[in-house]
Amino acid sequence: MIVRVPDIPTEGLGITDAGALGSVYRDPTWRLERVDLRLERDGAEVFVTGEIGAAVTQACGRCLEPVPVMVTAALDVRLMPRPATADSVELAPDDLDVDFYDKDEIDVGVLIETETTLALPMKPLCRESCLGLCPVCGGNRNLVQCDCQQRAPDPRLAALKDLAARFSR
């Protein structure tokens, strides 16, 4: 959904119908479940606040099996017109919530996809007790029990063996 900045009314614009946005994700397995956004204009700047919820599929961080994940992201973004020197924009620490728009148009779908991606868990797990992959044969230890012999640790790393124990004292 493209929103033209001059068309945003002075009282703001609310977006609450996820179906009206259509397909906002490039990955067809991701679904936007709910959206509650507010766009408010202050001159050339546009403030986007609200919350989105999406159902996404990720790979388990241990066994690599697909995992359905519900993602909720709170949005608090300030959009500004892209400066003429778009290749070299220097941002101050207070500008970490700033993004840019081009030609007086804001692509709400791109904004939603970006914020959903930023809210994804770092290491999703299919379950807490996931056994992961066998380091020798690569088999999924949740599905098969392999009889692989564990490799001996690399002797070059022996000096690091007790490092964690020394620092935990």
CSV table of C-alpha atoms in Angstrom, one decimal:
chain,number,residue,atom,x,y,z
A,1,MET,CA,0.0,0.0,0.0
A,2,ILE,CA,1.4,3.3,-1.1
A,3,VAL,CA,0.5,6.4,1.0
A,4,ARG,CA,1.1,9.8,-0.5
A,5,VAL,CA,2.5,12.2,2.2
A,6,PRO,CA,0.4,15.2,1.0
A,7,ASP,CA,-2.8,13.0,1.2
A,8,ILE,CA,-2.3,12.3,5.0
A,9,PRO,CA,-5.0,14.5,6.7
A,10,THR,CA,-4.0,16.9,9.5
A,11,GLU,CA,-5.8,14.6,12.0
A,12,GLY,CA,-3.7,11.7,10.9
A,13,LEU,CA,-4.4,8.4,9.0
A,14,GLY,CA,-5.2,5.1,10.7
A,15,ILE,CA,-4.6,1.7,9.1
A,16,THR,CA,-6.3,-1.2,10.8
A,17,ASP,CA,-7.4,-3.5,8.0
A,18,ALA,CA,-4.6,-6.1,7.3
A,19,GLY,CA,-6.6,-7.5,4.4
A,20,ALA,CA,-6.7,-4.1,2.6
A,21,LEU,CA,-2.8,-4.0,2.6
A,22,GLY,CA,-2.7,-7.2,0.5
A,23,SER,CA,0.5,-9.2,0.4
A,24,VAL,CA,3.2,-7.1,2.2
A,25,TYR,CA,5.8,-9.9,2.6
A,26,ARG,CA,8.1,-11.3,-0.1
A,27,ASP,CA,8.0,-14.7,1.6
A,28,PRO,CA,4.6,-16.2,0.7
A,29,THR,CA,4.6,-18.3,4.0
A,30,TRP,CA,4.5,-15.1,6.1
A,31,ARG,CA,1.0,-13.6,6.9
A,32,LEU,CA,0.1,-10.3,8.4
A,33,GLU,CA,-2.4,-11.2,11.1
A,34,ARG,CA,-3.2,-7.7,12.5
A,35,VAL,CA,-2.2,-4.1,12.0
A,36,ASP,CA,-3.0,-1.0,14.0
A,37,LEU,CA,-0.9,1.9,12.6
A,38,ARG,CA,-1.3,5.6,12.9
A,39,LEU,CA,0.5,8.0,10.4
A,40,GLU,CA,0.7,11.6,11.4
A,41,ARG,CA,2.3,14.4,9.3
A,42,ASP,CA,4.4,17.3,10.7
A,43,GLY,CA,5.5,19.3,7.7
A,44,ALA,CA,7.6,16.9,5.6
A,45,GLU,CA,8.1,14.5,8.5
A,46,VAL,CA,5.8,11.5,9.0
A,47,PHE,CA,5.5,9.7,12.3
A,48,VAL,CA,4.3,6.1,12.2
A,49,THR,CA,3.2,4.5,15.5
A,50,GLY,CA,1.3,1.4,16.3
A,51,GLU,CA,1.6,-2.3,16.4
A,52,ILE,CA,1.6,-5.2,13.9
A,53,GLY,CA,1.3,-9.0,14.4
A,54,ALA,CA,2.4,-11.6,11.9
A,55,ALA,CA,2.7,-15.3,11.6
A,56,VAL,CA,6.1,-16.2,10.1
A,57,THR,CA,8.0,-19.4,9.5
A,58,GLN,CA,11.6,-19.7,10.5
A,59,ALA,CA,14.2,-22.5,10.7
A,60,CYS,CA,14.9,-23.9,14.2
A,61,GLY,CA,18.3,-22.8,15.4
A,62,ARG,CA,19.2,-26.4,16.4
A,63,CYS,CA,17.6,-28.9,14.0
A,64,LEU,CA,16.7,-26.6,11.1
A,65,GLU,CA,13.1,-27.8,10.9
A,66,PRO,CA,10.5,-25.1,10.0
A,67,VAL,CA,9.0,-23.4,13.0
A,68,PRO,CA,5.8,-21.2,13.0
A,69,VAL,CA,6.5,-18.1,15.0
A,70,MET,CA,4.0,-15.3,16.0
A,71,VAL,CA,5.7,-12.0,15.9
A,72,THR,CA,4.5,-8.8,17.5
A,73,ALA,CA,6.3,-5.5,16.7
A,74,ALA,CA,5.7,-2.1,18.1
A,75,LEU,CA,6.4,0.7,15.6
A,76,ASP,CA,7.6,4.1,16.4
A,77,VAL,CA,9.3,5.4,13.3
A,78,ARG,CA,10.0,8.9,12.0
A,79,LEU,CA,10.1,9.2,8.2
A,80,MET,CA,11.7,12.0,6.4
A,81,PRO,CA,12.2,12.9,2.7
A,82,ARG,CA,15.4,11.3,1.3
A,83,PRO,CA,18.1,13.9,1.1
A,84,ALA,CA,19.8,14.6,-2.2
A,85,THR,CA,23.0,13.1,-0.9
A,86,ALA,CA,21.2,9.7,-0.3
A,87,ASP,CA,24.4,7.7,-0.6
A,88,SER,CA,26.1,9.4,2.3
A,89,VAL,CA,23.7,10.3,5.1
A,90,GLU,CA,25.2,10.7,8.5
A,91,LEU,CA,22.9,9.9,11.4
A,92,ALA,CA,23.3,11.1,15.0
A,93,PRO,CA,22.5,8.7,17.9
A,94,ASP,CA,19.0,10.3,18.2
A,95,ASP,CA,18.3,9.4,14.5
A,96,LEU,CA,18.2,5.6,15.0
A,97,ASP,CA,14.4,5.6,14.5
A,98,VAL,CA,14.6,7.6,11.3
A,99,ASP,CA,13.9,6.2,7.8
A,100,PHE,CA,13.4,7.9,4.5
A,101,TYR,CA,10.8,8.0,1.8
A,102,ASP,CA,11.1,9.0,-1.9
A,103,LYS,CA,8.9,11.1,-4.1
A,104,ASP,CA,6.3,12.0,-1.4
A,105,GLU,CA,5.3,8.3,-1.2
A,106,ILE,CA,5.5,5.9,1.7
A,107,ASP,CA,5.3,2.2,1.0
A,108,VAL,CA,3.6,0.9,4.1
A,109,GLY,CA,4.2,-2.7,3.0
A,110,VAL,CA,8.0,-2.3,3.0
A,111,LEU,CA,7.8,-0.6,6.4
A,112,ILE,CA,5.8,-3.5,7.8
A,113,GLU,CA,8.1,-6.1,6.4
A,114,THR,CA,11.2,-4.3,7.8
A,115,GLU,CA,9.7,-4.0,11.2
A,116,THR,CA,8.5,-7.6,11.2
A,117,THR,CA,12.0,-8.8,10.2
A,118,LEU,CA,13.6,-6.7,13.0
A,119,ALA,CA,11.3,-8.3,15.6
A,120,LEU,CA,12.1,-11.9,14.7
A,121,PRO,CA,13.7,-14.0,17.4
A,122,MET,CA,17.5,-14.4,17.1
A,123,LYS,CA,17.5,-18.1,17.6
A,124,PRO,CA,14.0,-19.7,17.2
A,125,LEU,CA,13.6,-23.2,18.6
A,126,CYS,CA,11.0,-25.8,17.6
A,127,ARG,CA,10.9,-26.7,21.3
A,128,GLU,CA,13.1,-26.1,24.3
A,129,SER,CA,14.2,-29.8,24.4
A,130,CYS,CA,15.3,-29.8,20.8
A,131,LEU,CA,18.3,-32.1,20.4
A,132,GLY,CA,19.6,-30.5,17.2
A,133,LEU,CA,21.7,-32.1,14.5
A,134,CYS,CA,24.4,-34.7,15.0
A,135,PRO,CA,27.8,-33.0,14.6
A,136,VAL,CA,29.1,-36.2,12.8
A,137,CYS,CA,26.5,-37.4,10.4
A,138,GLY,CA,24.2,-34.3,10.3
A,139,GLY,CA,21.0,-36.3,11.2
A,140,ASN,CA,18.2,-34.7,13.1
A,141,ARG,CA,18.5,-36.2,16.6
A,142,ASN,CA,14.8,-35.5,17.3
A,143,LEU,CA,13.9,-38.0,14.6
A,144,VAL,CA,16.6,-40.6,14.5
A,145,GLN,CA,19.1,-41.9,17.1
A,146,CYS,CA,22.4,-42.2,15.4
A,147,ASP,CA,25.3,-44.4,16.7
A,148,CYS,CA,28.0,-41.9,15.6
A,149,GLN,CA,31.2,-41.8,17.7
A,150,GLN,CA,31.8,-38.3,19.1
A,151,ARG,CA,35.0,-36.8,17.7
A,152,ALA,CA,37.8,-36.0,20.1
A,153,PRO,CA,38.2,-32.3,20.7
A,154,ASP,CA,40.8,-30.5,18.7
A,155,PRO,CA,44.1,-30.6,20.7
A,156,ARG,CA,44.8,-27.0,19.5
A,157,LEU,CA,41.9,-25.8,21.5
A,158,ALA,CA,42.9,-27.5,24.8
A,159,ALA,CA,44.2,-24.3,26.2
A,160,LEU,CA,40.7,-22.8,26.0
A,161,LYS,CA,39.1,-25.9,27.6
A,162,ASP,CA,38.9,-24.4,31.1
A,163,LEU,CA,38.6,-20.8,30.2
A,164,ALA,CA,34.9,-20.4,31.1
A,165,ALA,CA,35.5,-22.1,34.5
A,166,ARG,CA,38.3,-19.7,35.3
A,167,PHE,CA,36.1,-16.6,34.6
A,168,SER,CA,33.1,-17.9,36.5
A,169,ARG,CA,34.9,-17.9,39.9
